[in-house]
Structures are given as C-alpha cells and as structure tokens.
Coordinates of C-alpha atoms in Angstrom, one line a residue:
Chain A
M1 CA -62.8 -14.5 -4.3
K2 CA -65.5 -12.3 -7.2
Q3 CA -67.0 -10.1 -4.8
L4 CA -63.7 -9.1 -2.9
L5 CA -62.7 -7.6 -6.5
N6 CA -65.0 -4.4 -5.6
N7 CA -64.5 -4.6 -2.1
R8 CA -63.6 -1.2 -0.8
H9 CA -61.0 -2.6 1.8
P10 CA -57.6 -3.7 -0.4
Y11 CA -58.2 0.5 -1.1
M12 CA -58.7 1.2 2.3
F13 CA -55.2 -0.4 3.3
I14 CA -53.4 1.0 0.4
A15 CA -54.7 4.8 0.3
P16 CA -52.6 6.7 2.9
A17 CA -49.6 4.9 2.1
V18 CA -50.4 6.0 -2.1
I19 CA -51.6 9.0 -1.4
L20 CA -48.8 10.2 0.2
L21 CA -46.8 9.2 -2.6
T22 CA -48.5 10.2 -4.8
L23 CA -48.7 13.9 -3.6
F24 CA -45.1 14.1 -2.7
S25 CA -43.3 11.7 -4.9
V26 CA -45.4 11.6 -8.3
I27 CA -47.0 15.1 -8.6
P28 CA -43.9 17.1 -7.7
I29 CA -42.3 15.2 -10.7
I30 CA -44.9 17.1 -13.3
V31 CA -44.8 20.3 -11.2
A32 CA -40.9 20.3 -11.9
L33 CA -40.9 19.7 -15.5
V34 CA -43.5 22.4 -15.9
I35 CA -42.1 25.0 -14.0
S36 CA -38.3 24.1 -15.6
F37 CA -40.1 25.8 -18.8
T38 CA -40.3 28.8 -16.3
D39 CA -38.7 31.7 -14.9
M40 CA -40.6 30.8 -12.1
N41 CA -38.2 32.3 -8.4
L42 CA -39.6 33.8 -5.2
K43 CA -41.5 36.7 -6.7
G44 CA -44.0 33.9 -8.7
L45 CA -44.0 32.1 -5.3
A46 CA -45.8 34.9 -4.3
N47 CA -47.9 35.5 -7.4
W48 CA -48.5 33.3 -9.4
S49 CA -49.3 35.8 -12.4
A50 CA -45.5 36.9 -12.3
I51 CA -44.6 33.5 -13.6
S52 CA -44.6 33.2 -17.7
F53 CA -42.8 30.7 -19.8
I54 CA -39.4 31.2 -21.3
G55 CA -39.3 27.8 -22.8
L56 CA -35.9 26.4 -23.5
E57 CA -34.3 29.3 -21.9
N58 CA -33.1 27.5 -18.2
Y59 CA -31.6 24.5 -20.1
K60 CA -29.9 26.5 -22.4
D61 CA -28.9 29.4 -19.6
L62 CA -27.5 26.0 -17.8
F63 CA -25.0 25.4 -20.7
S64 CA -23.5 28.1 -20.9
D65 CA -23.2 28.9 -16.7
A66 CA -19.4 28.4 -15.6
T67 CA -20.6 27.2 -12.0
F68 CA -23.4 24.3 -13.3
I69 CA -20.2 23.3 -16.1
K70 CA -17.4 23.1 -12.9
S71 CA -20.4 21.4 -11.2
V72 CA -20.6 18.7 -13.6
F73 CA -16.9 18.1 -14.0
N74 CA -16.5 18.1 -10.3
T75 CA -19.1 15.5 -9.9
F76 CA -17.9 13.1 -12.6
F77 CA -14.2 13.5 -10.7
Y78 CA -16.0 12.2 -7.6
V79 CA -17.9 9.3 -9.5
I80 CA -14.6 8.5 -11.3
I81 CA -12.4 7.8 -8.5
G82 CA -14.9 7.4 -5.6
V83 CA -17.2 4.2 -7.1
P84 CA -14.2 2.0 -8.2
L85 CA -12.7 3.0 -4.4
V86 CA -16.1 2.3 -2.7
I87 CA -16.6 -1.1 -4.7
I88 CA -13.0 -2.8 -4.2
A89 CA -13.0 -1.6 0.0
S90 CA -16.5 -2.8 0.7
L91 CA -15.9 -5.8 -1.3
S92 CA -12.5 -6.4 0.1
I93 CA -13.8 -6.1 3.5
A94 CA -16.6 -8.7 2.6
L95 CA -14.1 -11.3 1.7
L96 CA -12.1 -10.9 4.8
L97 CA -15.3 -10.7 7.1
N98 CA -16.6 -13.8 4.9
Y99 CA -13.4 -16.0 6.7
G100 CA -15.0 -16.9 9.9
T101 CA -18.0 -17.2 12.1
S102 CA -16.7 -16.1 15.2
W103 CA -17.7 -13.6 17.3
I104 CA -15.2 -11.6 16.3
F105 CA -16.0 -11.7 13.3
N106 CA -19.4 -10.4 14.0
T107 CA -18.0 -7.5 15.7
F108 CA -16.0 -6.1 13.3
R109 CA -19.0 -6.6 10.5
A110 CA -20.5 -4.6 12.7
V111 CA -17.8 -1.4 12.9
Y112 CA -17.6 -1.2 9.4
Y113 CA -21.2 -0.6 9.4
M114 CA -21.6 2.1 11.9
P115 CA -20.2 5.0 9.7
S116 CA -22.5 4.4 7.4
I117 CA -25.8 5.0 9.9
T118 CA -23.6 8.1 12.0
N119 CA -25.7 11.5 10.9
I120 CA -24.4 13.3 7.6
I121 CA -24.0 16.4 10.3
A122 CA -22.1 14.8 13.4
V123 CA -19.9 13.1 10.9
A124 CA -19.2 16.9 9.8
V125 CA -18.4 17.6 13.2
I126 CA -16.1 15.1 13.0
W127 CA -13.8 15.3 10.4
G128 CA -14.2 19.2 10.3
Y129 CA -12.4 18.7 13.2
L130 CA -10.3 15.7 12.3
Y131 CA -9.1 18.1 8.8
N132 CA -8.7 21.1 10.8
T133 CA -5.4 22.4 9.7
E134 CA -4.2 23.3 13.3
Y135 CA -5.6 21.1 15.8
G136 CA -6.5 18.8 13.3
L137 CA -5.2 14.7 14.1
F138 CA -4.3 14.4 10.4
N139 CA -1.8 17.3 10.3
Y140 CA -0.7 16.3 13.9
L141 CA -0.1 12.3 12.8
L142 CA 1.4 13.3 10.0
S143 CA 3.9 16.1 11.1
L144 CA 5.4 13.5 13.3
L145 CA 6.8 11.8 9.9
T146 CA 7.9 15.2 9.2
V147 CA 5.1 15.7 6.5
D148 CA 4.3 19.8 6.2
N149 CA 0.7 20.6 6.9
I150 CA -1.9 19.4 4.3
P151 CA -4.9 22.1 3.6
W152 CA -6.9 19.0 3.7
L153 CA -10.6 21.8 2.9
E154 CA -8.3 25.0 1.4
E155 CA -7.4 24.0 -1.8
P156 CA -9.5 23.4 -4.1
T157 CA -8.3 19.4 -5.9
I158 CA -7.0 18.0 -2.1
A159 CA -10.3 19.8 -1.0
K160 CA -12.2 17.2 -3.7
I161 CA -10.1 14.4 -2.5
S162 CA -10.6 14.8 1.5
L163 CA -14.6 14.4 0.7
I164 CA -13.8 11.5 -1.0
I165 CA -11.6 9.7 1.5
L166 CA -14.7 10.9 3.9
A167 CA -17.7 9.3 1.3
V168 CA -15.8 6.0 0.5
W169 CA -15.6 5.6 4.9
K170 CA -19.1 6.3 5.0
G171 CA -20.4 4.4 1.7
I172 CA -18.6 0.9 2.6
G173 CA -20.9 -0.5 5.3
I174 CA -24.3 -0.8 3.3
N175 CA -22.2 -2.3 0.2
M176 CA -19.9 -4.8 2.2
I177 CA -23.8 -6.4 3.5
I178 CA -24.5 -7.0 -0.1
F179 CA -21.2 -8.8 -0.8
L180 CA -21.6 -10.4 2.3
A181 CA -25.2 -11.4 1.7
A182 CA -24.6 -13.0 -1.6
L183 CA -21.0 -14.5 -0.2
Q184 CA -22.7 -16.4 2.0
G185 CA -25.3 -18.0 -0.7
I186 CA -21.9 -19.8 -2.4
P187 CA -22.4 -23.0 -2.0
K188 CA -19.8 -24.9 0.4
S189 CA -19.4 -27.3 -2.7
Y190 CA -17.7 -25.4 -5.0
Y191 CA -15.7 -24.8 -2.7
E192 CA -14.9 -28.5 -1.9
A193 CA -14.9 -29.2 -5.2
A194 CA -11.7 -26.6 -6.3
E195 CA -9.5 -27.3 -3.2
M196 CA -10.3 -31.8 -4.3
D197 CA -8.4 -30.4 -7.7
G198 CA -5.8 -28.4 -6.0
A199 CA -7.0 -25.2 -7.0
S200 CA -5.0 -22.2 -5.3
R201 CA -6.4 -19.5 -3.5
L202 CA -6.2 -16.9 -5.6
Q203 CA -7.6 -18.8 -8.5
V204 CA -10.5 -20.0 -5.8
L205 CA -10.9 -15.8 -5.9
F206 CA -10.8 -15.4 -9.1
Y207 CA -12.3 -18.3 -10.8
I208 CA -15.0 -19.2 -8.3
T209 CA -16.1 -16.9 -5.8
L210 CA -15.6 -13.7 -8.3
P211 CA -17.9 -15.1 -11.4
L212 CA -20.3 -15.6 -8.9
L213 CA -20.0 -12.6 -7.5
R214 CA -21.3 -10.6 -10.3
Y215 CA -25.1 -9.9 -10.1
A216 CA -24.3 -8.8 -6.5
T217 CA -21.5 -6.5 -8.1
F218 CA -23.7 -5.4 -10.8
F219 CA -26.1 -4.6 -8.3
V220 CA -23.9 -2.6 -6.2
T221 CA -22.6 -0.7 -9.0
V222 CA -25.0 0.5 -10.7
T223 CA -26.6 1.7 -6.6
T224 CA -23.4 2.9 -6.5
L225 CA -22.8 5.4 -9.2
I226 CA -26.9 6.5 -9.0
G227 CA -25.5 7.6 -5.3
W228 CA -23.1 9.4 -6.3
M229 CA -23.9 10.8 -9.2
Q230 CA -26.4 12.7 -6.6
F231 CA -23.3 13.3 -4.1
F232 CA -24.8 16.3 -2.4
E233 CA -24.6 15.9 1.2
E234 CA -20.7 15.7 1.7
P235 CA -19.6 19.1 -0.2
F236 CA -22.8 20.6 1.7
V237 CA -22.0 20.3 5.1
M238 CA -18.7 20.0 4.9
T239 CA -16.9 22.9 2.2
D240 CA -20.4 24.6 1.2
G241 CA -19.2 23.8 -2.6
G242 CA -16.1 25.7 -2.1
P243 CA -13.3 26.8 -2.1
L244 CA -14.0 28.8 -5.4
D245 CA -16.7 26.3 -6.3
G246 CA -14.0 23.4 -6.4
T247 CA -16.1 20.9 -4.6
I248 CA -19.8 22.0 -5.7
S249 CA -21.2 19.0 -7.4
I250 CA -24.9 19.0 -9.4
A251 CA -26.8 18.2 -6.7
L252 CA -25.5 21.4 -4.6
F253 CA -25.7 23.7 -7.5
I254 CA -29.1 22.6 -7.7
Y255 CA -30.1 22.7 -3.9
Q256 CA -27.7 26.2 -4.1
E257 CA -29.7 28.0 -7.0
G258 CA -33.6 26.2 -5.7
F259 CA -33.1 26.9 -1.7
R260 CA -30.5 30.3 -1.6
Y261 CA -31.3 32.3 -4.6
S262 CA -35.1 31.0 -4.8
E263 CA -34.4 30.1 -9.0
F264 CA -36.8 27.9 -8.7
G265 CA -37.6 27.2 -12.6
Y266 CA -33.7 26.9 -13.2
A267 CA -33.2 24.6 -10.5
A268 CA -35.7 22.0 -11.7
A269 CA -33.8 22.6 -15.0
G270 CA -31.0 21.7 -13.6
S271 CA -32.5 18.3 -11.8
F272 CA -34.3 17.1 -15.0
I273 CA -30.3 17.3 -16.4
L274 CA -29.4 15.3 -13.6
F275 CA -31.6 13.0 -14.0
A276 CA -31.2 12.1 -17.4
M277 CA -27.5 12.0 -16.9
I278 CA -28.7 9.4 -14.6
I279 CA -30.9 7.6 -16.6
I280 CA -28.2 7.2 -19.6
V281 CA -25.3 6.1 -17.5
T282 CA -27.8 3.4 -15.8
V283 CA -29.1 2.3 -19.0
F284 CA -25.4 1.8 -20.9
Q285 CA -24.4 0.2 -17.5
F286 CA -27.4 -2.6 -18.4
K287 CA -26.6 -2.4 -21.5
L288 CA -23.0 -3.9 -21.0
Q289 CA -24.1 -5.9 -18.6
K290 CA -26.3 -7.9 -21.3
K291 CA -23.6 -7.9 -23.7
D292 CA -21.1 -9.5 -20.6
T293 CA -23.9 -12.6 -20.6
D294 CA -23.9 -13.4 -24.2
L295 CA -20.6 -13.7 -24.1
Chain B
M1 CA -3.2 -32.4 6.7
A2 CA -0.8 -31.0 9.5
T3 CA 0.5 -28.5 6.9
A4 CA -3.1 -27.5 5.8
T5 CA -4.2 -26.9 8.9
K6 CA -1.3 -25.0 10.0
R7 CA -1.2 -23.3 6.6
S8 CA -4.9 -22.3 7.3
K9 CA -4.0 -20.9 11.2
A10 CA -2.1 -18.7 10.3
E11 CA -3.9 -17.2 7.0
K12 CA -6.8 -17.2 9.5
S13 CA -4.4 -14.8 11.9
L14 CA -3.5 -12.6 8.6
V15 CA -7.2 -12.4 7.8
I16 CA -7.7 -11.4 11.7
L17 CA -4.8 -8.7 11.4
L18 CA -6.1 -7.1 8.6
L19 CA -9.6 -6.3 10.0
I20 CA -7.9 -5.1 12.9
V21 CA -5.7 -2.5 10.7
G22 CA -8.8 -1.7 9.2
G23 CA -11.7 -1.2 11.8
V24 CA -9.1 0.9 13.8
L25 CA -8.4 2.9 10.9
V26 CA -12.5 3.1 10.3
S27 CA -13.7 3.8 13.9
L28 CA -10.8 6.1 14.5
P29 CA -13.1 9.3 13.5
F30 CA -15.4 7.5 16.5
L31 CA -12.7 7.4 18.9
W32 CA -11.4 10.9 18.8
M33 CA -14.8 12.1 18.9
I34 CA -15.3 9.7 22.5
S35 CA -12.0 11.0 23.8
S36 CA -12.2 15.1 22.7
S37 CA -15.7 15.4 23.8
F38 CA -14.7 14.5 27.3
K39 CA -11.7 16.8 27.6
P40 CA -12.3 20.8 29.0
E41 CA -11.5 23.6 26.7
N42 CA -8.1 24.7 26.7
E43 CA -7.1 20.8 26.2
V44 CA -8.7 19.9 23.1
L45 CA -6.6 22.8 21.2
A46 CA -3.6 21.1 22.9
I47 CA -0.1 20.3 20.3
P48 CA 0.8 17.7 21.0
P49 CA -3.4 16.4 21.8
T50 CA -3.9 14.0 24.2
I51 CA -5.3 10.6 23.6
I52 CA -6.7 9.6 26.6
P53 CA -8.2 13.6 28.5
D54 CA -5.9 14.2 31.4
N55 CA -8.3 15.7 33.3
P56 CA -12.2 14.2 32.2
T57 CA -15.0 16.1 32.1
I58 CA -18.4 15.9 31.4
E59 CA -18.9 19.5 31.3
N60 CA -18.9 19.4 27.8
Y61 CA -22.3 16.9 27.6
I62 CA -24.0 19.4 30.4
N63 CA -23.3 22.4 28.4
L64 CA -25.5 21.0 25.0
F65 CA -28.5 21.4 27.3
T66 CA -27.8 24.6 29.5
S67 CA -25.8 27.0 26.6
M68 CA -27.9 24.8 23.8
N69 CA -31.2 24.4 23.2
F70 CA -30.2 20.7 23.1
T71 CA -33.7 19.7 25.4
V72 CA -36.3 21.4 22.6
Y73 CA -34.1 19.7 19.6
L74 CA -34.5 16.7 21.6
R75 CA -37.8 16.5 22.0
N76 CA -38.8 17.4 17.9
T77 CA -36.4 14.6 16.9
I78 CA -38.2 12.1 18.6
I79 CA -41.4 13.1 17.6
I80 CA -40.0 13.0 14.6
V81 CA -39.2 9.3 14.9
L82 CA -42.8 8.7 16.8
F83 CA -45.0 9.4 13.6
S84 CA -42.2 7.7 11.1
F85 CA -43.4 5.1 13.2
L86 CA -47.0 6.1 11.6
G87 CA -45.5 5.7 8.3
L88 CA -43.9 2.5 8.7
L89 CA -47.7 1.0 9.5
F90 CA -49.3 2.6 6.6
N91 CA -45.9 1.3 4.5
A92 CA -47.0 -2.1 6.6
M93 CA -50.7 -1.7 5.1
A94 CA -49.8 -0.6 1.8
G95 CA -47.6 -3.6 1.5
Y96 CA -50.0 -5.8 2.5
G97 CA -53.5 -4.1 0.5
F98 CA -50.6 -4.7 -3.1
A99 CA -49.7 -8.8 -1.7
K100 CA -53.0 -10.0 -0.4
Y101 CA -56.0 -8.5 -2.2
E102 CA -56.6 -8.8 -5.7
F103 CA -58.5 -5.7 -6.9
K104 CA -58.9 -3.1 -10.2
G105 CA -55.6 -1.3 -10.9
R106 CA -53.3 -3.7 -8.6
E107 CA -50.3 -3.9 -11.0
R108 CA -50.4 -0.5 -12.1
I109 CA -50.6 1.2 -9.4
F110 CA -47.5 -0.8 -7.9
Y111 CA -45.9 0.1 -10.3
L112 CA -46.2 3.8 -10.0
V113 CA -44.7 3.1 -6.2
L114 CA -42.0 0.9 -7.6
A115 CA -40.9 4.1 -10.1
T116 CA -41.1 6.8 -8.2
M117 CA -37.9 5.2 -6.2
M118 CA -36.1 5.7 -9.0
I119 CA -36.6 9.4 -9.0
P120 CA -33.8 11.3 -7.5
G121 CA -34.3 13.3 -4.3
Q122 CA -33.0 16.9 -6.1
V123 CA -35.9 16.3 -8.7
T124 CA -38.7 16.5 -6.4
M125 CA -37.1 18.7 -3.0
I126 CA -38.0 22.2 -4.6
P127 CA -41.6 21.5 -5.7
V128 CA -42.7 19.5 -2.5
Y129 CA -41.6 22.4 -0.9
L130 CA -43.5 24.4 -3.2
I131 CA -46.9 22.2 -2.8
L132 CA -46.4 22.4 1.0
N133 CA -46.2 26.3 0.8
S134 CA -49.3 26.3 -1.1
M135 CA -50.6 24.5 1.8
G136 CA -49.3 26.5 4.4
L137 CA -47.8 23.9 5.7
T138 CA -44.0 25.6 5.7
N139 CA -42.3 26.1 9.1
T140 CA -44.6 23.4 10.9
M141 CA -43.7 20.3 12.2
T142 CA -46.4 18.7 9.8
G143 CA -44.4 19.9 6.8
I144 CA -41.4 18.6 8.3
I145 CA -43.2 14.8 9.3
L146 CA -46.0 14.3 6.0
P147 CA -43.5 14.3 3.4
G148 CA -41.3 11.7 4.7
L149 CA -44.5 9.1 6.3
A150 CA -44.6 6.9 3.1
V151 CA -41.1 5.3 1.4
A152 CA -41.8 3.3 -1.5
F153 CA -39.0 1.2 -0.8
S154 CA -39.9 0.0 2.5
I155 CA -43.5 -0.6 0.6
F156 CA -41.8 -3.1 -1.3
L157 CA -40.7 -5.1 1.1
F158 CA -43.4 -5.4 2.7
R159 CA -45.0 -7.3 0.3
Q160 CA -42.8 -9.0 -0.8
F161 CA -42.6 -10.6 2.8
M162 CA -46.1 -10.8 3.0
M163 CA -46.3 -12.6 -0.2
T164 CA -45.0 -15.5 1.7
I165 CA -48.1 -15.2 3.8
P166 CA -50.3 -18.5 3.0
D167 CA -53.5 -17.2 1.7
D168 CA -55.2 -20.4 3.5
L169 CA -54.1 -18.7 6.5
I170 CA -56.3 -15.5 5.7
E171 CA -59.0 -17.0 4.7
A172 CA -59.2 -19.8 7.9
A173 CA -59.7 -16.6 9.8
R174 CA -62.3 -14.5 7.4
L175 CA -64.4 -17.6 8.0
D176 CA -64.3 -17.4 11.7
G177 CA -65.7 -14.3 11.4
A178 CA -63.1 -11.9 11.6
G179 CA -62.8 -8.4 9.9
E180 CA -60.1 -7.2 7.6
F181 CA -58.1 -5.0 9.7
Y182 CA -58.8 -7.5 13.0
I183 CA -57.1 -9.9 10.7
F184 CA -53.7 -7.2 9.7
F185 CA -53.7 -6.3 13.5
R186 CA -53.8 -9.9 15.2
L187 CA -52.6 -12.5 12.4
I188 CA -50.4 -10.6 10.5
I189 CA -48.3 -8.1 12.1
P190 CA -47.1 -10.8 14.3
I191 CA -45.9 -13.4 11.5
A192 CA -44.1 -10.0 9.9
K193 CA -42.5 -9.4 13.1
P194 CA -38.9 -10.4 11.9
I195 CA -39.7 -7.7 8.5
F196 CA -41.1 -5.3 11.2
A197 CA -37.9 -5.8 13.3
V198 CA -36.0 -4.5 10.2
Q199 CA -38.0 -1.7 8.9
G200 CA -38.3 -0.6 12.2
I201 CA -34.6 0.2 12.8
L202 CA -33.9 1.6 9.9
T203 CA -37.0 4.0 10.4
F204 CA -35.3 4.7 13.6
I205 CA -31.9 5.5 12.2
A206 CA -33.8 7.6 9.3
G207 CA -36.0 9.3 11.9
W208 CA -32.8 10.4 14.3
N209 CA -30.6 11.4 11.6
S210 CA -33.7 13.5 9.6
F211 CA -31.8 16.8 8.6
L212 CA -32.2 18.2 5.4
W213 CA -36.2 18.5 5.3
P214 CA -36.4 19.9 8.8
L215 CA -33.4 22.2 7.5
I216 CA -35.2 23.6 4.2
I217 CA -38.9 23.9 6.2
A218 CA -38.3 25.2 9.7
N219 CA -37.4 28.9 10.3
D220 CA -38.3 28.6 14.0
E221 CA -35.5 27.3 16.4
S222 CA -38.2 25.7 18.5
L223 CA -38.5 23.9 15.0
Y224 CA -34.7 22.1 14.8
T225 CA -34.3 18.7 15.4
L226 CA -31.0 17.4 16.7
S227 CA -29.1 17.4 13.5
V228 CA -30.0 20.8 12.8
G229 CA -28.7 22.0 16.2
L230 CA -25.8 20.2 16.0
S231 CA -24.8 22.2 12.7
L232 CA -26.3 25.7 14.7
L233 CA -23.9 24.5 17.3
Q234 CA -20.6 24.2 14.9
G235 CA -21.2 27.6 13.2
Q236 CA -21.7 29.4 16.6
Y237 CA -19.2 27.4 18.3
A238 CA -16.4 26.7 15.4
N239 CA -13.4 26.4 17.8
N240 CA -15.1 24.8 20.5
F241 CA -14.4 21.5 19.5
A242 CA -14.9 20.1 22.9
L243 CA -18.3 20.8 22.5
Q244 CA -18.5 19.7 19.4
M245 CA -17.9 16.5 20.2
A246 CA -20.1 16.1 22.3
G247 CA -22.9 16.8 20.7
A248 CA -21.7 15.0 17.7
A249 CA -21.3 11.9 19.9
F250 CA -24.6 12.8 22.0
M251 CA -26.4 12.1 18.3
V252 CA -24.0 8.8 17.4
V253 CA -23.9 7.2 20.5
P254 CA -27.3 5.9 20.6
I255 CA -27.9 4.9 17.0
I256 CA -24.3 2.5 17.7
I257 CA -26.0 1.3 21.0
I258 CA -29.4 0.3 18.8
F259 CA -27.5 -0.8 16.3
A260 CA -25.0 -3.2 18.4
F261 CA -28.1 -5.1 19.5
F262 CA -30.3 -5.3 16.4
Q263 CA -27.5 -5.8 13.7
K264 CA -28.6 -9.3 13.1
Y265 CA -31.6 -8.2 12.2
I266 CA -30.3 -5.7 9.6
V267 CA -28.2 -8.3 8.1
E268 CA -30.9 -11.1 8.5
G269 CA -33.1 -8.0 6.3
F270 CA -30.9 -7.6 2.9
T271 CA -30.6 -11.4 2.6
M272 CA -34.8 -11.2 2.7
S273 CA -35.5 -8.7 0.9
G274 CA -33.3 -11.1 -2.1
I275 CA -30.8 -9.3 -3.0
K276 CA -28.1 -11.8 -3.7

C-alpha cells in the first residue's frame, strides 16, 4: 500500500473529470464573484482594460431595479404555490402506485414519469398549442362546459399559474420515484402489526407511512425548493418573461441581463443574490428539520 | 375474512381507477401531440377539433427534413450524445479513482467535487461563456460539448457503487500482473454494469435534450441541436401546429421508447444511490 501512495495512477483516473470540473465549475465561481464587482459588458469582453471595479454598485442597483424586484416577487409566487403542489401530487401518486405490483402499476409508473424526461422545447411546443387561446384544446374543452376563453398566457397572474401547472406536470416524475423507493423500504411487518391491532387505513397512513417517509419528504422538499427557486426553463420557453414581466423569474432575469443585454457584471451580481437566497432557505430547512427530530 | 377480501378488491379497483384518470390527464399532452402530428395543416386548426385525424398524413414528418434542416440537427444531437458517453467514461474513471485508491488530497478533492453540485447553473453560466470565449471556443462544437462532460453527481454515484467492489478482487488481478487500466476496463466495468446502465440512460436523455448551452454557444445553424431547431421551427411556423407537433414527436418518441425499455434500471438506480 505504501508504494501506491505516490503512484501516479489514481491521478490519471481522476484527472480528466476533475480538470473539466475545475475549469467549468470551480474557476467560474471565482470569475463570477470578481466580475460581479465590475461593470463588465460587451465592451469589456473585447477589451479588458475597459473594465473597471465599481464595488457594490451592481448589488445596490439591483435592489432599485423594478424588473429585478418583480422577478423576486414572481419567484416567490412560483415557489409558494408550486412546491407544495409538486410534493402533494408526487406523494399521492407514489402511494397509489405502491398499492400493487402487477404490470398495471409498472405501466402507470412509466406514464407518470414520462413528462419529467421530455425535452423542454417539445414541452413548450405542445403546451403552447394546448394553451393557445383560439385553437387550443383547453379552451375548446372549457367551451363545451360553456366557460369563456381563458387567456392562459396573456394575463400576468393567469400566465404564472399556467406555468406552474406545466411545471408541476413535469416535476412529478422524479419525486414520485424517490417516494416510491422510500415506500418500498418500509418493512411489511409494520403494516401487519397495525392490521392486527385493527388500525384503519387512514390511521396507518398518518401514524405509520407518513412518519416513516420523513427523510424522503425532507430530501424531496429541499431539492424541489432549490429547483423552483431557480425556476427558469418554463418562462424562458413559454412566455420569455412576459406579459409585462408578469412571469419573469430571478434566473430568467439573470439570463436576460447576461446574454441579451451583455451586462455580465450586473448579471453575475444577480446570480450571487440568488445563490445567497438558496443557501439561506436551505440552511433554514435543515434547522427546522433538526428541531423536528429533537422533539 | 370474506368481507376483508371484498373490501380490498373494491379498494384496488378504486386505486386503479384513480391511476387511470390521473394517467389520462398526465398523458393528454402526449396523445394530443401524436394525434395532431398526423393531421393536415387545415384540419389541425378545425373547430371543433378531431380527436383522431380524418385524413391522416405523414407529410408533416417529411416536411421536417425537407423544409427544415432536421438532418443537420439530428447529426449534431447524435455527436453530442456520443461525446457525452466519453464524459460518462471520465466520470466512471474518477469515481473508481476516488473509491479504490489512497492518495494525497483524496478527501479534499472529493469534497470539492461534491461542492460543485450545490452551485446554481445561473452562477456559472456567464463565466463559462467568458472562459470559452477567451479560449476561442464559442460557436464551435467543442465549446458545446466540453462544459457538460464532467458531472459531479455522476462521479458521486459511480464512487458509491465502486466502493462496494471488494479490494481483494483488484489485488488478485494485480498479483496476476494486470495493469491498472487493464483492471479498470476488463474487470471493473463488467462488474459495474448496473450503474453504467442507469448512468448511460440518463446521459443519453440529457444529451438528446440538450438545449440551453447549444443555444448560447452556437450562432451558425449548422451547429444547432434538435431542441434548438425545434424552437426555431416554433418561431418560423408559429401557426402550423401540425408541423410543430411532428417536430415535438420526433424529439419525444425516441426517449419514451428507450425509457419504456429501461425504466426498471432507472428505478433501481435510485434505490441503489441510497436515496430512501
């Protein structure tokens, strides 16, 4: 073992991946932090001497930028409505799927997972058609119930809700699989004992199944929350942040500042505010979880 | 006992009924996509819409290749998928290195790898673009492929799996005079087949669906992937929903077929990774 200690082999094995990660994940963090204190833009890209340090100017500007404030508000709107919906929907479906093991249940597992592996542009194309005010299927079905046309993507608040529906549809799959794996890890003997004691279905659900899913629920909540705070693809492909910035999220704001207006420094500052918000929310959840297990 | 089985039978029917209703709701967009993709252009705008096309046609699918450059997009997408498998190999090698060797700085480097998982994509997006720009790699295939090759989560999963391979096995191969790379390719990879299956499917799906990075990096249409091409189609043929649906189906159906065959591995993969 001693001679292996200075062997070059382990380094040869890890080198390709670690070098790539360093170049495209570690160094970029440092670069982002540095440029967030500069006024780097398209001019600075061509000529580095045109870049100057402006301290916390970008961060200050962000908090007086109406579009940024709106994007923060929208992101909270998405998170507060979307995250509970995804968790409840994926948990309910996992509970139903866990009921049996025959081919029917396997088939439905695949059906519910499908949206989560579907390409986002294909999703945008399909849902754009479904949501279309004149020719869309949704408005046609509603017209059968004599409901007036709904402007799915044309009114700021309705558009936000439309995007949430789409994102919940797409977000169920992966969380459902995690819940299902956790459900299958619960020993059968617990259920048998409960049945022997004459526990009702609801009692089993609330006093055995849900408490034993605590860790899976925590994991799903943390990852879903992190994911939804970075809500990006849905408004990007469906509405481009419109109408009237009604659907713009923080992540989309960063993208637009960076790649549409080439305000690299400003966008980098925005991304660090988002990063800080994610860390605060995540730490807060771990604190809550600790308290919960202490009790 | 008889009432108990009766109750559970009724209960099972109710569960299946709920699953069917939910399943139809979830797959409605897919069914509508397939149905509309076979409709001629005038039928797709008809009110009331037809559920099954009156005059089914495959014209929309042919148009993807004749009026759009889907051949080019398909080629680029396949190139990206193939290279992402090279990335998969890199990740597996790194996972093996972290799992089965003792070396200086192992813990520290591994924690660094794990830390990169927590960084939101928006933070690194702009610097990665700037780095590629300074390397002169914007608007090149290399620039599209390179940033996505190493995936921290994949390295982590490979390491977790490789840890379970007994050291004695590797030691025995060394005593027989096998070289380190020979051991990795001939002994470790066959043992690690299950994890390669999961990662292989996920890598394929990610590569096939890759959109944002090609969109940022590629200026020339000759570098577009299927998703970028599809979003171009959506812009150019905004009211030809039949053609749009054919394009979407062309992207979605291969993934669904592959997933239907391999879904068992994906579910097992999550159980394997210890998320419980």
